[in-house]
């Protein structure tokens, strides 16, 4: 695919054509999904390119061609038509389904090293690996493409217009990956698209790398649209960050492995405390506002957990099949037990007994009640009232300790690949995309696929069933509940316990190709 000629690119490629419902990008005030279809139900959900709205942009040979480290690598450059399938499990006669553009270096780039002025910003909550991504962006840009001008935006989105910037060099970021947090600082709220793009324009920034969760990626999408509306040669790139693993499409988010590993320490402590006393109960609260992935994977990894409670699986306390009954049975069988609870679990129960559920943080996220404290007290009160089983309960809340640590070895490698892929895409003129791993391959995913939904644990899927069979906890769902759950989340099941509740664009695509989802 030759991006020096955007019109030919929009109309025929990948043995396919622009989807008939999609107008050509250049004629529309806002970008539209670029969907290319091919034979056998092939669909490419492509990402925008600078040439979509700035014609005749000059190209340059990729400097990696002369880089001794890379020139020996056979087929180092990604073929322009390489794409990655969203779904790898297919049936003999099924459609090929949705694909994303494969990430990696291209033969031609759209920026000369001296011309590039980069900005990097981190937004939202902390997550292990933020500093590694920052480091690898700075080093990747410098070592692979000779880019020297890299600014760090201080304190999240508002830093674009309200704070001083920080010069980042390979030397200044050399060992930041060994530290937790983000050297740039972060914040919630403060996204003012006009002021941010004014700042981008005023500072001559032409590549923006935005590291953050679902809210941040929505902000990145708004920045991209405004940049495009102003006709600026600025690549806007998202790098997905979330300890909750609630970003859809991608295999998992960076820092998640580290968080699960770190959670083991809290679970171990809860287990040691619980088994050291008669009828000991250890309760561990883990993060997960709307998605219980950390709790689910930490439970599966640990084997010491007897009950895992997540936001996706409503539970109840009293009566047959309830939590109290299970605790009593487990204590009688085993003498102790460990409960892991995600912070977003059981919020409807807590809110019945707490004051307000309507408070929000600066980004508009609902502030949660402390379900860990609440459930610990409820269990203590219940068994004190019963007087038949005297329990000792220890409550551990390691939530901020888990996300404040530096990333582990595997997350460091993942962060490096994500950052390098992001850089290759921007240098190749792509924009308006999130760099993400899909089925083990680095890809460029259009913003709308990342922002339209959240990733949730599917409690009717195999992974949750594995958890139930490993803990032996009740499912808290009658047959009716299971059927309702199946009806609610019908078609977008992703491998191994991931599901994204669909909205507009992807639902349309499911209609084009049901086998794609
Ligand atoms: N719909 C939106 N449009 C523009 N900007 C947004 C939107 N939602 C959130 N933002 C901005 O994105 C930034 C981060 O959002 P938020 O605090 O929700 O964290 P996040 O990126 O979702 O990360 P996490 O939830 O994992 O901590 C904030 O500065 C917020 O103002
Ligand atoms: O207290 P803060 O910084 O708002 O962050 C808490 C939230 O951040 C998250 O870790 C998401 O980043 C959620 O799990 C949690 O609810
Ligand atoms: Mg979020």
PDB file of C-alpha atoms in Angstrom, residues 60-300:
ATOM      1  CA  UNK A  60      11.755   9.439   2.869  1.00  0.00           C
ATOM      2  CA  UNK A  61      13.545   6.091   2.968  1.00  0.00           C
ATOM      3  CA  UNK A  62      13.305   4.517   6.409  1.00  0.00           C
ATOM      4  CA  UNK A  63      16.650   5.186   8.172  1.00  0.00           C
ATOM      5  CA  UNK A  64      16.488   1.671   9.641  1.00  0.00           C
ATOM      6  CA  UNK A  65      17.631   0.446   6.223  1.00  0.00           C
ATOM      7  CA  UNK A  66      21.112   1.666   7.124  1.00  0.00           C
ATOM      8  CA  UNK A  67      21.017   0.695  10.769  1.00  0.00           C
ATOM      9  CA  UNK A  68      23.466  -2.181  11.329  1.00  0.00           C
ATOM     10  CA  UNK A  69      21.243  -3.678  14.033  1.00  0.00           C
ATOM     11  CA  UNK A  70      18.274  -4.016  11.705  1.00  0.00           C
ATOM     12  CA  UNK A  71      19.643  -4.263   8.180  1.00  0.00           C
ATOM     13  CA  UNK A  72      20.727  -7.860   8.787  1.00  0.00           C
ATOM     14  CA  UNK A  73      17.208  -8.885   9.755  1.00  0.00           C
ATOM     15  CA  UNK A  74      15.570 -10.630   6.842  1.00  0.00           C
ATOM     16  CA  UNK A  75      12.258  -9.048   5.949  1.00  0.00           C
ATOM     17  CA  UNK A  76      12.570  -6.472   8.693  1.00  0.00           C
ATOM     18  CA  UNK A  77      10.028  -4.202   7.063  1.00  0.00           C
ATOM     19  CA  UNK A  78       6.400  -5.127   7.399  1.00  0.00           C
ATOM     20  CA  UNK A  79       4.635  -5.844   4.136  1.00  0.00           C
ATOM     21  CA  UNK A  80       2.125  -3.096   3.410  1.00  0.00           C
ATOM     22  CA  UNK A  81      -0.719  -5.586   3.091  1.00  0.00           C
ATOM     23  CA  UNK A  82       0.048  -7.531   6.290  1.00  0.00           C
ATOM     24  CA  UNK A  83      -2.930  -7.674   8.627  1.00  0.00           C
ATOM     25  CA  UNK A  84      -3.771  -9.598  11.783  1.00  0.00           C
ATOM     26  CA  UNK A  85      -7.092 -11.409  12.373  1.00  0.00           C
ATOM     27  CA  UNK A  86      -9.104 -10.484  15.418  1.00  0.00           C
ATOM     28  CA  UNK A  87     -10.399 -14.000  15.753  1.00  0.00           C
ATOM     29  CA  UNK A  88      -8.142 -17.001  15.277  1.00  0.00           C
ATOM     30  CA  UNK A  89     -10.639 -19.753  15.940  1.00  0.00           C
ATOM     31  CA  UNK A  90     -12.485 -20.233  12.664  1.00  0.00           C
ATOM     32  CA  UNK A  91     -14.702 -22.796  11.029  1.00  0.00           C
ATOM     33  CA  UNK A  92     -14.044 -24.421   7.675  1.00  0.00           C
ATOM     34  CA  UNK A  93     -16.605 -22.360   5.787  1.00  0.00           C
ATOM     35  CA  UNK A  94     -16.623 -19.319   8.063  1.00  0.00           C
ATOM     36  CA  UNK A  95     -15.798 -15.802   6.952  1.00  0.00           C
ATOM     37  CA  UNK A  96     -12.218 -14.602   7.461  1.00  0.00           C
ATOM     38  CA  UNK A  97     -13.562 -11.802   9.650  1.00  0.00           C
ATOM     39  CA  UNK A  98     -12.140  -8.606  11.071  1.00  0.00           C
ATOM     40  CA  UNK A  99      -8.450  -7.799  10.736  1.00  0.00           C
ATOM     41  CA  UNK A 100      -6.198  -5.003  11.951  1.00  0.00           C
ATOM     42  CA  UNK A 101      -3.167  -3.472  10.294  1.00  0.00           C
ATOM     43  CA  UNK A 102       0.029  -5.196  11.393  1.00  0.00           C
ATOM     44  CA  UNK A 103       2.383  -2.891  13.297  1.00  0.00           C
ATOM     45  CA  UNK A 104       6.042  -2.470  12.442  1.00  0.00           C
ATOM     46  CA  UNK A 105       8.522  -0.453  10.399  1.00  0.00           C
ATOM     47  CA  UNK A 106       7.663   0.531   6.837  1.00  0.00           C
ATOM     48  CA  UNK A 107      10.032   1.064   3.884  1.00  0.00           C
ATOM     49  CA  UNK A 108       9.046   4.721   3.662  1.00  0.00           C
ATOM     50  CA  UNK A 109       8.550   7.268   6.415  1.00  0.00           C
ATOM     51  CA  UNK A 110       6.728  10.583   6.395  1.00  0.00           C
ATOM     52  CA  UNK A 111       9.006  12.483   8.776  1.00  0.00           C
ATOM     53  CA  UNK A 112      12.659  13.445   8.664  1.00  0.00           C
ATOM     54  CA  UNK A 113      14.425  13.049  11.989  1.00  0.00           C
ATOM     55  CA  UNK A 114      15.217  16.773  12.378  1.00  0.00           C
ATOM     56  CA  UNK A 115      11.652  17.772  11.675  1.00  0.00           C
ATOM     57  CA  UNK A 116      10.116  15.595  14.408  1.00  0.00           C
ATOM     58  CA  UNK A 117       8.980  17.194  17.662  1.00  0.00           C
ATOM     59  CA  UNK A 118       7.468  14.596  19.971  1.00  0.00           C
ATOM     60  CA  UNK A 119       5.219  14.944  23.020  1.00  0.00           C
ATOM     61  CA  UNK A 120       4.530  12.122  25.476  1.00  0.00           C
ATOM     62  CA  UNK A 121       1.798  12.258  28.108  1.00  0.00           C
ATOM     63  CA  UNK A 122       0.496   9.821  30.732  1.00  0.00           C
ATOM     64  CA  UNK A 123      -3.093  10.112  32.029  1.00  0.00           C
ATOM     65  CA  UNK A 124      -5.446   8.308  34.429  1.00  0.00           C
ATOM     66  CA  UNK A 125      -4.456   5.963  37.270  1.00  0.00           C
ATOM     67  CA  UNK A 126      -1.020   4.463  37.734  1.00  0.00           C
ATOM     68  CA  UNK A 127      -0.071   1.140  36.206  1.00  0.00           C
ATOM     69  CA  UNK A 128       3.166  -0.873  36.294  1.00  0.00           C
ATOM     70  CA  UNK A 129       5.175  -0.248  33.112  1.00  0.00           C
ATOM     71  CA  UNK A 130       4.357   3.417  32.456  1.00  0.00           C
ATOM     72  CA  UNK A 131       7.998   4.397  32.851  1.00  0.00           C
ATOM     73  CA  UNK A 132       9.126   1.530  30.634  1.00  0.00           C
ATOM     74  CA  UNK A 133       6.834   2.737  27.841  1.00  0.00           C
ATOM     75  CA  UNK A 134       8.133   6.308  28.231  1.00  0.00           C
ATOM     76  CA  UNK A 135      11.727   5.053  28.175  1.00  0.00           C
ATOM     77  CA  UNK A 136      11.233   2.910  25.100  1.00  0.00           C
ATOM     78  CA  UNK A 137       9.444   5.684  23.210  1.00  0.00           C
ATOM     79  CA  UNK A 138      12.342   8.053  23.852  1.00  0.00           C
ATOM     80  CA  UNK A 139      15.022   5.457  23.100  1.00  0.00           C
ATOM     81  CA  UNK A 140      13.176   3.959  20.137  1.00  0.00           C
ATOM     82  CA  UNK A 141      12.674   7.342  18.507  1.00  0.00           C
ATOM     83  CA  UNK A 142      16.297   8.276  19.079  1.00  0.00           C
ATOM     84  CA  UNK A 143      18.087   5.027  18.315  1.00  0.00           C
ATOM     85  CA  UNK A 144      15.910   3.824  15.426  1.00  0.00           C
ATOM     86  CA  UNK A 145      14.939   7.094  13.740  1.00  0.00           C
ATOM     87  CA  UNK A 146      17.437   9.687  15.027  1.00  0.00           C
ATOM     88  CA  UNK A 147      14.657  11.764  16.637  1.00  0.00           C
ATOM     89  CA  UNK A 148      16.143  13.992  19.336  1.00  0.00           C
ATOM     90  CA  UNK A 149      13.377  16.423  20.296  1.00  0.00           C
ATOM     91  CA  UNK A 150      11.095  14.711  22.797  1.00  0.00           C
ATOM     92  CA  UNK A 151       8.993  16.612  25.316  1.00  0.00           C
ATOM     93  CA  UNK A 152       7.328  15.059  28.334  1.00  0.00           C
ATOM     94  CA  UNK A 153       3.999  16.663  29.217  1.00  0.00           C
ATOM     95  CA  UNK A 154       3.764  17.069  32.957  1.00  0.00           C
ATOM     96  CA  UNK A 155       0.710  15.870  34.905  1.00  0.00           C
ATOM     97  CA  UNK A 156      -1.656  14.416  32.294  1.00  0.00           C
ATOM     98  CA  UNK A 157      -3.807  16.232  29.741  1.00  0.00           C
ATOM     99  CA  UNK A 158      -3.951  19.509  31.634  1.00  0.00           C
ATOM    100  CA  UNK A 159      -0.142  19.649  31.439  1.00  0.00           C
ATOM    101  CA  UNK A 160      -0.411  20.579  27.738  1.00  0.00           C
ATOM    102  CA  UNK A 161      -1.737  23.999  28.660  1.00  0.00           C
ATOM    103  CA  UNK A 162      -1.073  24.467  32.379  1.00  0.00           C
ATOM    104  CA  UNK A 163       2.396  23.095  33.096  1.00  0.00           C
ATOM    105  CA  UNK A 164       5.987  23.284  31.904  1.00  0.00           C
ATOM    106  CA  UNK A 165       7.292  20.482  29.711  1.00  0.00           C
ATOM    107  CA  UNK A 166      10.231  18.196  30.456  1.00  0.00           C
ATOM    108  CA  UNK A 167      12.987  17.439  27.909  1.00  0.00           C
ATOM    109  CA  UNK A 168      13.428  13.695  27.577  1.00  0.00           C
ATOM    110  CA  UNK A 169      16.647  12.127  26.292  1.00  0.00           C
ATOM    111  CA  UNK A 170      17.886   8.528  26.281  1.00  0.00           C
ATOM    112  CA  UNK A 171      20.220   9.554  29.103  1.00  0.00           C
ATOM    113  CA  UNK A 172      17.515  11.131  31.276  1.00  0.00           C
ATOM    114  CA  UNK A 173      15.211   8.119  30.940  1.00  0.00           C
ATOM    115  CA  UNK A 174      17.928   5.495  31.144  1.00  0.00           C
ATOM    116  CA  UNK A 175      16.861   3.776  34.366  1.00  0.00           C
ATOM    117  CA  UNK A 176      13.304   4.976  34.881  1.00  0.00           C
ATOM    118  CA  UNK A 177      11.901   1.532  34.062  1.00  0.00           C
ATOM    119  CA  UNK A 178      13.135   0.385  37.454  1.00  0.00           C
ATOM    120  CA  UNK A 179      10.723   2.752  39.190  1.00  0.00           C
ATOM    121  CA  UNK A 180       6.973   2.507  39.677  1.00  0.00           C
ATOM    122  CA  UNK A 181       4.607   5.314  38.731  1.00  0.00           C
ATOM    123  CA  UNK A 182       5.257   7.736  35.894  1.00  0.00           C
ATOM    124  CA  UNK A 183       8.110  10.238  35.779  1.00  0.00           C
ATOM    125  CA  UNK A 184       5.790  12.572  33.875  1.00  0.00           C
ATOM    126  CA  UNK A 185       3.080  12.611  36.538  1.00  0.00           C
ATOM    127  CA  UNK A 186      -0.555  11.939  35.734  1.00  0.00           C
ATOM    128  CA  UNK A 187      -4.030  13.274  36.474  1.00  0.00           C
ATOM    129  CA  UNK A 188      -7.729  12.723  35.955  1.00  0.00           C
ATOM    130  CA  UNK A 189      -9.948  15.358  34.357  1.00  0.00           C
ATOM    131  CA  UNK A 190      -8.566  18.459  32.642  1.00  0.00           C
ATOM    132  CA  UNK A 191      -9.122  17.378  29.061  1.00  0.00           C
ATOM    133  CA  UNK A 192      -9.741  20.542  27.027  1.00  0.00           C
ATOM    134  CA  UNK A 193      -9.405  19.552  23.381  1.00  0.00           C
ATOM    135  CA  UNK A 194      -9.040  23.072  21.991  1.00  0.00           C
ATOM    136  CA  UNK A 195      -6.407  24.144  24.513  1.00  0.00           C
ATOM    137  CA  UNK A 196      -4.474  20.899  24.041  1.00  0.00           C
ATOM    138  CA  UNK A 197      -4.398  21.186  20.244  1.00  0.00           C
ATOM    139  CA  UNK A 198      -3.504  24.897  20.499  1.00  0.00           C
ATOM    140  CA  UNK A 199      -0.557  23.848  22.645  1.00  0.00           C
ATOM    141  CA  UNK A 200       0.412  21.121  20.158  1.00  0.00           C
ATOM    142  CA  UNK A 201       0.335  23.694  17.375  1.00  0.00           C
ATOM    143  CA  UNK A 202       2.168  26.420  19.341  1.00  0.00           C
ATOM    144  CA  UNK A 203       4.981  24.075  20.350  1.00  0.00           C
ATOM    145  CA  UNK A 204       5.375  22.662  16.832  1.00  0.00           C
ATOM    146  CA  UNK A 205       4.630  19.155  18.064  1.00  0.00           C
ATOM    147  CA  UNK A 206       4.041  16.678  15.217  1.00  0.00           C
ATOM    148  CA  UNK A 207       3.933  13.317  17.010  1.00  0.00           C
ATOM    149  CA  UNK A 208       1.887  12.848  20.189  1.00  0.00           C
ATOM    150  CA  UNK A 209       2.078   9.624  22.204  1.00  0.00           C
ATOM    151  CA  UNK A 210      -0.763   9.354  24.692  1.00  0.00           C
ATOM    152  CA  UNK A 211      -0.523   6.631  27.327  1.00  0.00           C
ATOM    153  CA  UNK A 212      -3.693   5.883  29.268  1.00  0.00           C
ATOM    154  CA  UNK A 213      -6.871   3.893  29.784  1.00  0.00           C
ATOM    155  CA  UNK A 214     -10.304   4.031  28.190  1.00  0.00           C
ATOM    156  CA  UNK A 215     -10.902   7.664  29.207  1.00  0.00           C
ATOM    157  CA  UNK A 216      -7.486   8.698  27.928  1.00  0.00           C
ATOM    158  CA  UNK A 217      -8.053   6.984  24.578  1.00  0.00           C
ATOM    159  CA  UNK A 218     -11.347   8.872  24.212  1.00  0.00           C
ATOM    160  CA  UNK A 219      -9.403  12.063  24.856  1.00  0.00           C
ATOM    161  CA  UNK A 220      -6.786  10.984  22.282  1.00  0.00           C
ATOM    162  CA  UNK A 221      -9.529  10.398  19.744  1.00  0.00           C
ATOM    163  CA  UNK A 222     -10.904  13.917  20.340  1.00  0.00           C
ATOM    164  CA  UNK A 223      -7.399  15.357  19.880  1.00  0.00           C
ATOM    165  CA  UNK A 224      -6.960  13.401  16.648  1.00  0.00           C
ATOM    166  CA  UNK A 225     -10.278  14.697  15.270  1.00  0.00           C
ATOM    167  CA  UNK A 226      -9.362  18.291  16.096  1.00  0.00           C
ATOM    168  CA  UNK A 227      -5.861  17.907  14.625  1.00  0.00           C
ATOM    169  CA  UNK A 228      -7.418  16.485  11.479  1.00  0.00           C
ATOM    170  CA  UNK A 229     -10.031  19.251  11.343  1.00  0.00           C
ATOM    171  CA  UNK A 230      -7.214  21.823  11.464  1.00  0.00           C
ATOM    172  CA  UNK A 231      -5.322  19.892   8.758  1.00  0.00           C
ATOM    173  CA  UNK A 232      -2.171  19.537  10.884  1.00  0.00           C
ATOM    174  CA  UNK A 233       0.617  17.121  10.069  1.00  0.00           C
ATOM    175  CA  UNK A 234       0.509  15.577  13.531  1.00  0.00           C
ATOM    176  CA  UNK A 235       0.357  11.850  14.259  1.00  0.00           C
ATOM    177  CA  UNK A 236      -1.780  11.105  17.316  1.00  0.00           C
ATOM    178  CA  UNK A 237      -1.001   7.722  18.828  1.00  0.00           C
ATOM    179  CA  UNK A 238      -2.551   5.964  21.813  1.00  0.00           C
ATOM    180  CA  UNK A 239      -0.840   3.388  23.981  1.00  0.00           C
ATOM    181  CA  UNK A 240      -3.385   1.471  26.045  1.00  0.00           C
ATOM    182  CA  UNK A 241      -2.781   1.451  29.781  1.00  0.00           C
ATOM    183  CA  UNK A 242      -5.046  -0.032  32.393  1.00  0.00           C
ATOM    184  CA  UNK A 243      -4.351  -2.186  35.368  1.00  0.00           C
ATOM    185  CA  UNK A 244      -7.983  -3.356  35.189  1.00  0.00           C
ATOM    186  CA  UNK A 245      -7.436  -4.936  31.732  1.00  0.00           C
ATOM    187  CA  UNK A 246     -10.767  -3.444  30.643  1.00  0.00           C
ATOM    188  CA  UNK A 247      -9.626  -2.212  27.223  1.00  0.00           C
ATOM    189  CA  UNK A 248     -11.264  -4.239  24.450  1.00  0.00           C
ATOM    190  CA  UNK A 249      -9.734  -5.882  21.367  1.00  0.00           C
ATOM    191  CA  UNK A 250      -6.206  -6.220  22.775  1.00  0.00           C
ATOM    192  CA  UNK A 251      -4.957  -9.489  24.291  1.00  0.00           C
ATOM    193  CA  UNK A 252      -4.167  -7.816  27.608  1.00  0.00           C
ATOM    194  CA  UNK A 253      -2.871  -4.497  28.810  1.00  0.00           C
ATOM    195  CA  UNK A 254       0.670  -3.881  29.998  1.00  0.00           C
ATOM    196  CA  UNK A 255       1.130  -4.000  33.769  1.00  0.00           C
ATOM    197  CA  UNK A 256      -1.614  -6.589  34.159  1.00  0.00           C
ATOM    198  CA  UNK A 257       0.817  -9.493  34.620  1.00  0.00           C
ATOM    199  CA  UNK A 258       2.757  -7.499  37.184  1.00  0.00           C
ATOM    200  CA  UNK A 259      -0.436  -6.629  39.049  1.00  0.00           C
ATOM    201  CA  UNK A 260      -1.522 -10.273  39.160  1.00  0.00           C
ATOM    202  CA  UNK A 261       1.932 -11.290  40.388  1.00  0.00           C
ATOM    203  CA  UNK A 262       1.967  -8.588  43.059  1.00  0.00           C
ATOM    204  CA  UNK A 263      -1.524  -9.581  44.190  1.00  0.00           C
ATOM    205  CA  UNK A 264      -0.103 -13.021  45.068  1.00  0.00           C
ATOM    206  CA  UNK A 265       1.839 -11.450  47.908  1.00  0.00           C
ATOM    207  CA  UNK A 266      -1.337 -10.103  49.504  1.00  0.00           C
ATOM    208  CA  UNK A 267      -3.193 -13.384  48.950  1.00  0.00           C
ATOM    209  CA  UNK A 268      -0.293 -15.326  50.488  1.00  0.00           C
ATOM    210  CA  UNK A 269      -0.359 -13.064  53.525  1.00  0.00           C
ATOM    211  CA  UNK A 270      -4.129 -13.480  53.863  1.00  0.00           C
ATOM    212  CA  UNK A 271      -3.721 -17.246  53.618  1.00  0.00           C
ATOM    213  CA  UNK A 272      -0.958 -17.379  56.246  1.00  0.00           C
ATOM    214  CA  UNK A 273      -3.063 -15.270  58.626  1.00  0.00           C
ATOM    215  CA  UNK A 274      -6.188 -17.327  58.018  1.00  0.00           C
ATOM    216  CA  UNK A 275      -4.618 -20.759  58.455  1.00  0.00           C
ATOM    217  CA  UNK A 276      -2.830 -19.725  61.640  1.00  0.00           C
ATOM    218  CA  UNK A 277      -6.028 -19.377  63.657  1.00  0.00           C
ATOM    219  CA  UNK A 278      -9.196 -21.387  64.159  1.00  0.00           C
ATOM    220  CA  UNK A 279     -11.861 -20.474  61.610  1.00  0.00           C
ATOM    221  CA  UNK A 280      -9.610 -17.837  60.104  1.00  0.00           C
ATOM    222  CA  UNK A 281     -10.852 -15.804  57.158  1.00  0.00           C
ATOM    223  CA  UNK A 282      -8.581 -13.651  54.994  1.00  0.00           C
ATOM    224  CA  UNK A 283     -10.263 -11.039  52.798  1.00  0.00           C
ATOM    225  CA  UNK A 284      -8.206  -9.345  50.047  1.00  0.00           C
ATOM    226  CA  UNK A 285      -9.548  -6.449  48.004  1.00  0.00           C
ATOM    227  CA  UNK A 286      -8.052  -5.996  44.530  1.00  0.00           C
ATOM    228  CA  UNK A 287      -8.601  -3.320  41.893  1.00  0.00           C
ATOM    229  CA  UNK A 288     -11.171  -3.692  39.149  1.00  0.00           C
ATOM    230  CA  UNK A 289     -13.740  -0.951  38.861  1.00  0.00           C
ATOM    231  CA  UNK A 290     -16.011  -2.620  36.308  1.00  0.00           C
ATOM    232  CA  UNK A 291     -13.966  -5.669  35.307  1.00  0.00           C
ATOM    233  CA  UNK A 292     -12.745  -8.424  37.584  1.00  0.00           C
ATOM    234  CA  UNK A 293      -9.745  -9.622  35.591  1.00  0.00           C
ATOM    235  CA  UNK A 294      -7.114  -9.003  38.277  1.00  0.00           C
ATOM    236  CA  UNK A 295      -9.207 -10.819  40.883  1.00  0.00           C
ATOM    237  CA  UNK A 296      -9.949 -13.698  38.497  1.00  0.00           C
ATOM    238  CA  UNK A 297      -6.354 -14.230  37.361  1.00  0.00           C
ATOM    239  CA  UNK A 298      -4.899 -13.690  40.840  1.00  0.00           C
ATOM    240  CA  UNK A 299      -7.316 -16.331  42.135  1.00  0.00           C
ATOM    241  CA  UNK A 300      -6.460 -18.781  39.373  1.00  0.00           C
TER     242      UNK A 300
END
